[in-house]
């Protein structure tokens, strides 16, 4: 039986940073499920599909073959055989993913892939519905959050460090909008599983959060 660590939480809570570090220490694979939803959104954007048209999303998503590979320990998302890691991190793709991930066909396709990965490997998997839907029997479940203000500040710091000029108020508004979409959708909404441990990282360091999760694995 594989060992499964599920980390869910809202956009910008630091899930991927934390999950990567925990995976490295435990020598597990890290599965970034958001990247899969982003790859699907990128495909739908490139195909000029209206994200609000459920039927169009449903039929178009059948044309996206999404797979995962690991190269030098890094997750590489392949969309119809092409590495899309470099093009899925934009706000545009993230916002599209938040809408198109509401579609049940999109979720069905990606959830199968996520369950397969977790059945074959010890995993740290992060997303929105991992503890509630994808891996309900996970050994450790964490709901990682932080205030919208802190999450916006972290994102602003990240973008500014890369030389991208941005407006912190706009970032915070986008974060709040994305939270609402992800928490209030019909299928697999973002919520804390009853048996998940809540970690609010607003005033914690990355090291403290990593240690808290490692302690839960003992
Ligand atoms: O974690 P992220 O920002 O890369 O995720 C992008 C979007 O994908 C997010 O707003 C909602 C969706 N998503 C999802 O519905 N279920 C997941 N397990 C992961 C992401």
PDB file of C-alpha atoms and ligand atoms in Angstrom:
ATOM      1  CA  UNK A   1       0.000   0.000   0.000  1.00  0.00           C
ATOM      2  CA  UNK A   2       1.320   3.443  -0.858  1.00  0.00           C
ATOM      3  CA  UNK A   3       1.596   6.251   1.708  1.00  0.00           C
ATOM      4  CA  UNK A   4      -0.517   9.276   0.854  1.00  0.00           C
ATOM      5  CA  UNK A   5      -0.237  12.841   2.118  1.00  0.00           C
ATOM      6  CA  UNK A   6      -3.070  15.106   0.900  1.00  0.00           C
ATOM      7  CA  UNK A   7      -2.704  18.880   1.083  1.00  0.00           C
ATOM      8  CA  UNK A   8      -5.684  21.029   0.116  1.00  0.00           C
ATOM      9  CA  UNK A   9      -6.275  24.732   0.410  1.00  0.00           C
ATOM     10  CA  UNK A  10      -7.027  27.964  -1.423  1.00  0.00           C
ATOM     11  CA  UNK A  11      -4.914  29.601  -4.145  1.00  0.00           C
ATOM     12  CA  UNK A  12      -1.654  31.066  -2.909  1.00  0.00           C
ATOM     13  CA  UNK A  13      -1.600  29.319   0.481  1.00  0.00           C
ATOM     14  CA  UNK A  14       1.868  27.936  -0.299  1.00  0.00           C
ATOM     15  CA  UNK A  15       0.731  24.372  -0.930  1.00  0.00           C
ATOM     16  CA  UNK A  16       3.205  23.608  -3.719  1.00  0.00           C
ATOM     17  CA  UNK A  17       6.239  25.074  -1.905  1.00  0.00           C
ATOM     18  CA  UNK A  18       5.424  23.082   1.222  1.00  0.00           C
ATOM     19  CA  UNK A  19       4.384  19.894  -0.605  1.00  0.00           C
ATOM     20  CA  UNK A  20       7.617  19.857  -2.649  1.00  0.00           C
ATOM     21  CA  UNK A  21       9.739  20.131   0.493  1.00  0.00           C
ATOM     22  CA  UNK A  22       7.807  17.431   2.355  1.00  0.00           C
ATOM     23  CA  UNK A  23       8.040  15.146  -0.707  1.00  0.00           C
ATOM     24  CA  UNK A  24      11.795  15.670  -0.928  1.00  0.00           C
ATOM     25  CA  UNK A  25      12.360  14.850   2.741  1.00  0.00           C
ATOM     26  CA  UNK A  26      10.083  11.794   2.658  1.00  0.00           C
ATOM     27  CA  UNK A  27      11.429  10.722  -0.786  1.00  0.00           C
ATOM     28  CA  UNK A  28       7.863  10.592  -2.125  1.00  0.00           C
ATOM     29  CA  UNK A  29       6.717  11.953  -5.464  1.00  0.00           C
ATOM     30  CA  UNK A  30       5.003  15.332  -5.500  1.00  0.00           C
ATOM     31  CA  UNK A  31       1.802  15.546  -7.527  1.00  0.00           C
ATOM     32  CA  UNK A  32       0.646  19.081  -8.330  1.00  0.00           C
ATOM     33  CA  UNK A  33      -2.967  18.507  -9.416  1.00  0.00           C
ATOM     34  CA  UNK A  34      -3.494  22.231 -10.070  1.00  0.00           C
ATOM     35  CA  UNK A  35      -0.944  21.920 -12.890  1.00  0.00           C
ATOM     36  CA  UNK A  36      -3.140  19.265 -14.518  1.00  0.00           C
ATOM     37  CA  UNK A  37      -6.206  21.546 -14.352  1.00  0.00           C
ATOM     38  CA  UNK A  38      -4.045  24.351 -15.704  1.00  0.00           C
ATOM     39  CA  UNK A  39      -2.859  22.178 -18.630  1.00  0.00           C
ATOM     40  CA  UNK A  40      -6.490  21.400 -19.460  1.00  0.00           C
ATOM     41  CA  UNK A  41      -7.377  25.113 -19.201  1.00  0.00           C
ATOM     42  CA  UNK A  42      -4.439  25.989 -21.463  1.00  0.00           C
ATOM     43  CA  UNK A  43      -5.709  23.483 -24.026  1.00  0.00           C
ATOM     44  CA  UNK A  44      -9.242  24.935 -23.858  1.00  0.00           C
ATOM     45  CA  UNK A  45      -7.909  28.499 -24.109  1.00  0.00           C
ATOM     46  CA  UNK A  46      -5.809  27.573 -27.148  1.00  0.00           C
ATOM     47  CA  UNK A  47      -8.868  25.900 -28.692  1.00  0.00           C
ATOM     48  CA  UNK A  48     -10.910  29.118 -28.109  1.00  0.00           C
ATOM     49  CA  UNK A  49     -13.552  27.267 -26.102  1.00  0.00           C
ATOM     50  CA  UNK A  50     -15.984  29.430 -24.116  1.00  0.00           C
ATOM     51  CA  UNK A  51     -15.363  28.300 -20.488  1.00  0.00           C
ATOM     52  CA  UNK A  52     -18.977  29.065 -19.546  1.00  0.00           C
ATOM     53  CA  UNK A  53     -20.318  26.725 -22.230  1.00  0.00           C
ATOM     54  CA  UNK A  54     -20.381  23.415 -20.344  1.00  0.00           C
ATOM     55  CA  UNK A  55     -21.222  21.296 -23.398  1.00  0.00           C
ATOM     56  CA  UNK A  56     -18.384  22.832 -25.422  1.00  0.00           C
ATOM     57  CA  UNK A  57     -15.901  22.254 -22.569  1.00  0.00           C
ATOM     58  CA  UNK A  58     -17.134  18.682 -22.202  1.00  0.00           C
ATOM     59  CA  UNK A  59     -16.648  17.751 -25.838  1.00  0.00           C
ATOM     60  CA  UNK A  60     -13.385  19.693 -26.290  1.00  0.00           C
ATOM     61  CA  UNK A  61     -11.685  18.205 -23.204  1.00  0.00           C
ATOM     62  CA  UNK A  62     -11.738  14.748 -24.826  1.00  0.00           C
ATOM     63  CA  UNK A  63      -9.045  16.060 -27.193  1.00  0.00           C
ATOM     64  CA  UNK A  64      -6.603  16.762 -24.359  1.00  0.00           C
ATOM     65  CA  UNK A  65      -4.375  13.883 -23.375  1.00  0.00           C
ATOM     66  CA  UNK A  66      -2.714  14.933 -20.128  1.00  0.00           C
ATOM     67  CA  UNK A  67       0.054  12.847 -18.587  1.00  0.00           C
ATOM     68  CA  UNK A  68       2.720  13.356 -15.954  1.00  0.00           C
ATOM     69  CA  UNK A  69       6.397  12.505 -16.068  1.00  0.00           C
ATOM     70  CA  UNK A  70       9.213  13.088 -13.598  1.00  0.00           C
ATOM     71  CA  UNK A  71      12.470  14.541 -14.905  1.00  0.00           C
ATOM     72  CA  UNK A  72      15.248  15.106 -12.353  1.00  0.00           C
ATOM     73  CA  UNK A  73      12.606  14.895  -9.628  1.00  0.00           C
ATOM     74  CA  UNK A  74      10.469  17.656 -11.185  1.00  0.00           C
ATOM     75  CA  UNK A  75       6.899  17.039 -12.316  1.00  0.00           C
ATOM     76  CA  UNK A  76       6.512  17.646 -16.039  1.00  0.00           C
ATOM     77  CA  UNK A  77       2.976  17.981 -17.399  1.00  0.00           C
ATOM     78  CA  UNK A  78       2.574  16.741 -20.942  1.00  0.00           C
ATOM     79  CA  UNK A  79      -0.368  17.949 -23.012  1.00  0.00           C
ATOM     80  CA  UNK A  80      -0.766  15.761 -26.088  1.00  0.00           C
ATOM     81  CA  UNK A  81       2.894  14.831 -25.679  1.00  0.00           C
ATOM     82  CA  UNK A  82       4.197  18.393 -25.296  1.00  0.00           C
ATOM     83  CA  UNK A  83       5.778  19.780 -22.113  1.00  0.00           C
ATOM     84  CA  UNK A  84       3.528  22.699 -21.027  1.00  0.00           C
ATOM     85  CA  UNK A  85       5.217  23.527 -17.687  1.00  0.00           C
ATOM     86  CA  UNK A  86       6.472  26.827 -19.069  1.00  0.00           C
ATOM     87  CA  UNK A  87       3.100  28.176 -20.228  1.00  0.00           C
ATOM     88  CA  UNK A  88       0.572  27.221 -17.542  1.00  0.00           C
ATOM     89  CA  UNK A  89       1.656  29.515 -14.698  1.00  0.00           C
ATOM     90  CA  UNK A  90      -0.020  32.717 -15.919  1.00  0.00           C
ATOM     91  CA  UNK A  91      -2.954  34.409 -14.142  1.00  0.00           C
ATOM     92  CA  UNK A  92      -4.993  33.953 -17.331  1.00  0.00           C
ATOM     93  CA  UNK A  93      -4.528  30.169 -17.279  1.00  0.00           C
ATOM     94  CA  UNK A  94      -5.137  30.028 -13.491  1.00  0.00           C
ATOM     95  CA  UNK A  95      -8.408  31.932 -13.801  1.00  0.00           C
ATOM     96  CA  UNK A  96      -9.497  29.765 -16.745  1.00  0.00           C
ATOM     97  CA  UNK A  97      -8.620  26.628 -14.727  1.00  0.00           C
ATOM     98  CA  UNK A  98     -10.775  27.826 -11.850  1.00  0.00           C
ATOM     99  CA  UNK A  99     -13.763  27.986 -14.253  1.00  0.00           C
ATOM    100  CA  UNK A 100     -13.161  24.928 -16.435  1.00  0.00           C
ATOM    101  CA  UNK A 101     -12.396  22.719 -13.392  1.00  0.00           C
ATOM    102  CA  UNK A 102     -16.090  23.079 -12.514  1.00  0.00           C
ATOM    103  CA  UNK A 103     -16.905  20.755 -15.414  1.00  0.00           C
ATOM    104  CA  UNK A 104     -17.571  17.161 -14.363  1.00  0.00           C
ATOM    105  CA  UNK A 105     -15.943  15.603 -17.481  1.00  0.00           C
ATOM    106  CA  UNK A 106     -12.761  17.588 -16.867  1.00  0.00           C
ATOM    107  CA  UNK A 107     -12.691  16.447 -13.230  1.00  0.00           C
ATOM    108  CA  UNK A 108     -13.481  12.845 -14.123  1.00  0.00           C
ATOM    109  CA  UNK A 109     -10.559  12.586 -16.551  1.00  0.00           C
ATOM    110  CA  UNK A 110      -8.010  14.167 -14.227  1.00  0.00           C
ATOM    111  CA  UNK A 111      -9.188  12.418 -11.056  1.00  0.00           C
ATOM    112  CA  UNK A 112      -8.609   8.982 -12.661  1.00  0.00           C
ATOM    113  CA  UNK A 113      -5.020   9.959 -13.438  1.00  0.00           C
ATOM    114  CA  UNK A 114      -4.444  11.290  -9.899  1.00  0.00           C
ATOM    115  CA  UNK A 115      -5.796   8.130  -8.265  1.00  0.00           C
ATOM    116  CA  UNK A 116      -3.565   5.971 -10.498  1.00  0.00           C
ATOM    117  CA  UNK A 117      -0.456   7.937  -9.503  1.00  0.00           C
ATOM    118  CA  UNK A 118      -1.289   7.607  -5.805  1.00  0.00           C
ATOM    119  CA  UNK A 119      -2.004   3.890  -6.079  1.00  0.00           C
ATOM    120  CA  UNK A 120       1.433   3.186  -7.569  1.00  0.00           C
ATOM    121  CA  UNK A 121       3.624   5.631  -5.608  1.00  0.00           C
ATOM    122  CA  UNK A 122       4.045   7.181  -2.175  1.00  0.00           C
ATOM    123  CA  UNK A 123       2.755  10.688  -2.790  1.00  0.00           C
ATOM    124  CA  UNK A 124       2.380  14.191  -1.495  1.00  0.00           C
ATOM    125  CA  UNK A 125      -0.534  15.449  -3.574  1.00  0.00           C
ATOM    126  CA  UNK A 126      -1.889  18.986  -3.411  1.00  0.00           C
ATOM    127  CA  UNK A 127      -5.042  20.558  -4.787  1.00  0.00           C
ATOM    128  CA  UNK A 128      -8.578  21.431  -3.724  1.00  0.00           C
ATOM    129  CA  UNK A 129     -10.367  18.075  -3.408  1.00  0.00           C
ATOM    130  CA  UNK A 130      -7.589  15.621  -2.587  1.00  0.00           C
ATOM    131  CA  UNK A 131      -8.607  14.825   1.002  1.00  0.00           C
ATOM    132  CA  UNK A 132     -12.324  14.944   0.215  1.00  0.00           C
ATOM    133  CA  UNK A 133     -12.623  13.196  -3.192  1.00  0.00           C
ATOM    134  CA  UNK A 134      -9.402  11.981  -4.790  1.00  0.00           C
ATOM    135  CA  UNK A 135      -7.743  10.270  -1.797  1.00  0.00           C
ATOM    136  CA  UNK A 136     -10.420  10.041   0.918  1.00  0.00           C
ATOM    137  CA  UNK A 137      -8.352   7.370   2.689  1.00  0.00           C
ATOM    138  CA  UNK A 138      -5.086   9.380   2.722  1.00  0.00           C
ATOM    139  CA  UNK A 139      -2.785   8.685   5.676  1.00  0.00           C
ATOM    140  CA  UNK A 140      -2.307  12.390   6.424  1.00  0.00           C
ATOM    141  CA  UNK A 141      -4.672  15.185   5.412  1.00  0.00           C
ATOM    142  CA  UNK A 142      -3.864  18.854   5.749  1.00  0.00           C
ATOM    143  CA  UNK A 143      -5.973  21.901   4.971  1.00  0.00           C
ATOM    144  CA  UNK A 144      -3.434  24.674   4.447  1.00  0.00           C
ATOM    145  CA  UNK A 145      -4.684  28.218   4.413  1.00  0.00           C
ATOM    146  CA  UNK A 146      -3.642  31.831   5.075  1.00  0.00           C
ATOM    147  CA  UNK A 147      -5.516  35.134   5.024  1.00  0.00           C
ATOM    148  CA  UNK A 148      -6.288  36.602   1.577  1.00  0.00           C
ATOM    149  CA  UNK A 149      -4.128  39.611   2.476  1.00  0.00           C
ATOM    150  CA  UNK A 150      -1.072  37.466   3.292  1.00  0.00           C
ATOM    151  CA  UNK A 151      -1.572  35.325   0.182  1.00  0.00           C
ATOM    152  CA  UNK A 152      -1.794  38.454  -1.996  1.00  0.00           C
ATOM    153  CA  UNK A 153       1.345  39.863  -0.392  1.00  0.00           C
ATOM    154  CA  UNK A 154       3.277  36.630  -1.048  1.00  0.00           C
ATOM    155  CA  UNK A 155       2.163  36.587  -4.695  1.00  0.00           C
ATOM    156  CA  UNK A 156       3.092  40.260  -5.070  1.00  0.00           C
ATOM    157  CA  UNK A 157       6.556  39.584  -3.602  1.00  0.00           C
ATOM    158  CA  UNK A 158       7.024  36.656  -5.998  1.00  0.00           C
ATOM    159  CA  UNK A 159       6.015  38.633  -9.097  1.00  0.00           C
ATOM    160  CA  UNK A 160       7.962  41.749  -8.115  1.00  0.00           C
ATOM    161  CA  UNK A 161      11.081  39.643  -7.543  1.00  0.00           C
ATOM    162  CA  UNK A 162      10.694  38.430 -11.123  1.00  0.00           C
ATOM    163  CA  UNK A 163      10.472  42.046 -12.318  1.00  0.00           C
ATOM    164  CA  UNK A 164       6.732  41.867 -13.096  1.00  0.00           C
ATOM    165  CA  UNK A 165       4.913  45.045 -12.090  1.00  0.00           C
ATOM    166  CA  UNK A 166       1.541  44.352 -10.480  1.00  0.00           C
ATOM    167  CA  UNK A 167      -1.149  45.807  -8.247  1.00  0.00           C
ATOM    168  CA  UNK A 168      -1.561  44.134  -4.853  1.00  0.00           C
ATOM    169  CA  UNK A 169      -5.234  45.170  -4.581  1.00  0.00           C
ATOM    170  CA  UNK A 170      -5.991  43.523  -7.922  1.00  0.00           C
ATOM    171  CA  UNK A 171      -4.144  40.369  -6.835  1.00  0.00           C
ATOM    172  CA  UNK A 172      -6.163  40.225  -3.600  1.00  0.00           C
ATOM    173  CA  UNK A 173      -9.434  40.714  -5.507  1.00  0.00           C
ATOM    174  CA  UNK A 174      -8.505  37.869  -7.902  1.00  0.00           C
ATOM    175  CA  UNK A 175      -7.625  35.617  -4.955  1.00  0.00           C
ATOM    176  CA  UNK A 176     -10.965  36.268  -3.230  1.00  0.00           C
ATOM    177  CA  UNK A 177     -12.837  35.662  -6.498  1.00  0.00           C
ATOM    178  CA  UNK A 178     -10.973  32.397  -7.107  1.00  0.00           C
ATOM    179  CA  UNK A 179     -11.670  31.244  -3.505  1.00  0.00           C
ATOM    180  CA  UNK A 180     -15.377  31.877  -4.033  1.00  0.00           C
ATOM    181  CA  UNK A 181     -15.418  29.963  -7.323  1.00  0.00           C
ATOM    182  CA  UNK A 182     -13.434  27.018  -5.940  1.00  0.00           C
ATOM    183  CA  UNK A 183     -15.449  26.814  -2.687  1.00  0.00           C
ATOM    184  CA  UNK A 184     -18.914  27.219  -4.143  1.00  0.00           C
ATOM    185  CA  UNK A 185     -18.847  24.993  -7.197  1.00  0.00           C
ATOM    186  CA  UNK A 186     -21.209  22.027  -7.361  1.00  0.00           C
ATOM    187  CA  UNK A 187     -18.665  19.237  -7.870  1.00  0.00           C
ATOM    188  CA  UNK A 188     -15.745  18.626  -5.509  1.00  0.00           C
ATOM    189  CA  UNK A 189     -15.679  22.114  -3.979  1.00  0.00           C
ATOM    190  CA  UNK A 190     -12.695  23.257  -1.944  1.00  0.00           C
ATOM    191  CA  UNK A 191     -13.415  22.420   1.677  1.00  0.00           C
ATOM    192  CA  UNK A 192     -11.644  21.000   4.674  1.00  0.00           C
ATOM    193  CA  UNK A 193     -12.196  17.234   5.015  1.00  0.00           C
ATOM    194  CA  UNK A 194     -13.596  16.377   8.472  1.00  0.00           C
ATOM    195  CA  UNK A 195     -10.413  14.452   9.305  1.00  0.00           C
ATOM    196  CA  UNK A 196      -7.974  17.034   7.881  1.00  0.00           C
ATOM    197  CA  UNK A 197      -5.716  19.077  10.155  1.00  0.00           C
ATOM    198  CA  UNK A 198      -6.079  22.834   9.649  1.00  0.00           C
ATOM    199  CA  UNK A 199      -2.824  24.762   9.323  1.00  0.00           C
ATOM    200  CA  UNK A 200      -3.068  28.538   9.013  1.00  0.00           C
ATOM    201  CA  UNK A 201       0.313  29.642   7.692  1.00  0.00           C
ATOM    202  CA  UNK A 202      -0.384  33.406   7.912  1.00  0.00           C
ATOM    203  CA  UNK A 203       2.249  33.876  10.584  1.00  0.00           C
ATOM    204  CA  UNK A 204       4.302  30.702  10.136  1.00  0.00           C
ATOM    205  CA  UNK A 205       7.554  30.195   8.263  1.00  0.00           C
ATOM    206  CA  UNK A 206       7.855  27.604   5.483  1.00  0.00           C
ATOM    207  CA  UNK A 207      10.075  25.493   7.761  1.00  0.00           C
ATOM    208  CA  UNK A 208       7.485  25.537  10.544  1.00  0.00           C
ATOM    209  CA  UNK A 209       4.710  24.374   8.223  1.00  0.00           C
ATOM    210  CA  UNK A 210       6.907  21.599   6.776  1.00  0.00           C
ATOM    211  CA  UNK A 211       7.781  20.435  10.300  1.00  0.00           C
ATOM    212  CA  UNK A 212       4.119  20.467  11.361  1.00  0.00           C
ATOM    213  CA  UNK A 213       3.276  18.141   8.450  1.00  0.00           C
ATOM    214  CA  UNK A 214       6.251  15.845   9.141  1.00  0.00           C
ATOM    215  CA  UNK A 215       5.068  15.594  12.757  1.00  0.00           C
ATOM    216  CA  UNK A 216       1.646  14.462  11.525  1.00  0.00           C
ATOM    217  CA  UNK A 217       3.339  11.599   9.632  1.00  0.00           C
ATOM    218  CA  UNK A 218       4.942  10.162  12.780  1.00  0.00           C
TER     219      UNK A 218
HETATM  220  O1  LIG B   1      -3.531  25.283  -7.433  1.00  0.00           O
HETATM  221  P1  LIG B   1      -3.666  26.066  -8.760  1.00  0.00           P
HETATM  222  O2  LIG B   1      -3.784  27.537  -8.576  1.00  0.00           O
HETATM  223  O3  LIG B   1      -2.587  25.704  -9.712  1.00  0.00           O
HETATM  224  O4  LIG B   1      -5.063  25.544  -9.378  1.00  0.00           O
HETATM  225  C1  LIG B   1      -5.662  26.151 -10.493  1.00  0.00           C
HETATM  226  C2  LIG B   1      -7.158  25.866 -10.467  1.00  0.00           C
HETATM  227  O5  LIG B   1      -7.398  24.481 -10.713  1.00  0.00           O
HETATM  228  C3  LIG B   1      -7.872  26.163  -9.160  1.00  0.00           C
HETATM  229  O6  LIG B   1      -8.350  27.491  -9.097  1.00  0.00           O
HETATM  230  C4  LIG B   1      -9.013  25.173  -9.135  1.00  0.00           C
HETATM  231  C5  LIG B   1      -8.525  24.030  -9.976  1.00  0.00           C
HETATM  232  N1  LIG B   1      -8.156  22.855  -9.183  1.00  0.00           N
HETATM  233  C6  LIG B   1      -9.177  21.989  -8.838  1.00  0.00           C
HETATM  234  O7  LIG B   1     -10.327  22.255  -9.132  1.00  0.00           O
HETATM  235  N2  LIG B   1      -8.897  20.846  -8.161  1.00  0.00           N
HETATM  236  C7  LIG B   1      -7.637  20.546  -7.813  1.00  0.00           C
HETATM  237  N3  LIG B   1      -7.400  19.396  -7.166  1.00  0.00           N
HETATM  238  C8  LIG B   1      -6.577  21.432  -8.133  1.00  0.00           C
HETATM  239  C9  LIG B   1      -6.873  22.597  -8.818  1.00  0.00           C
END
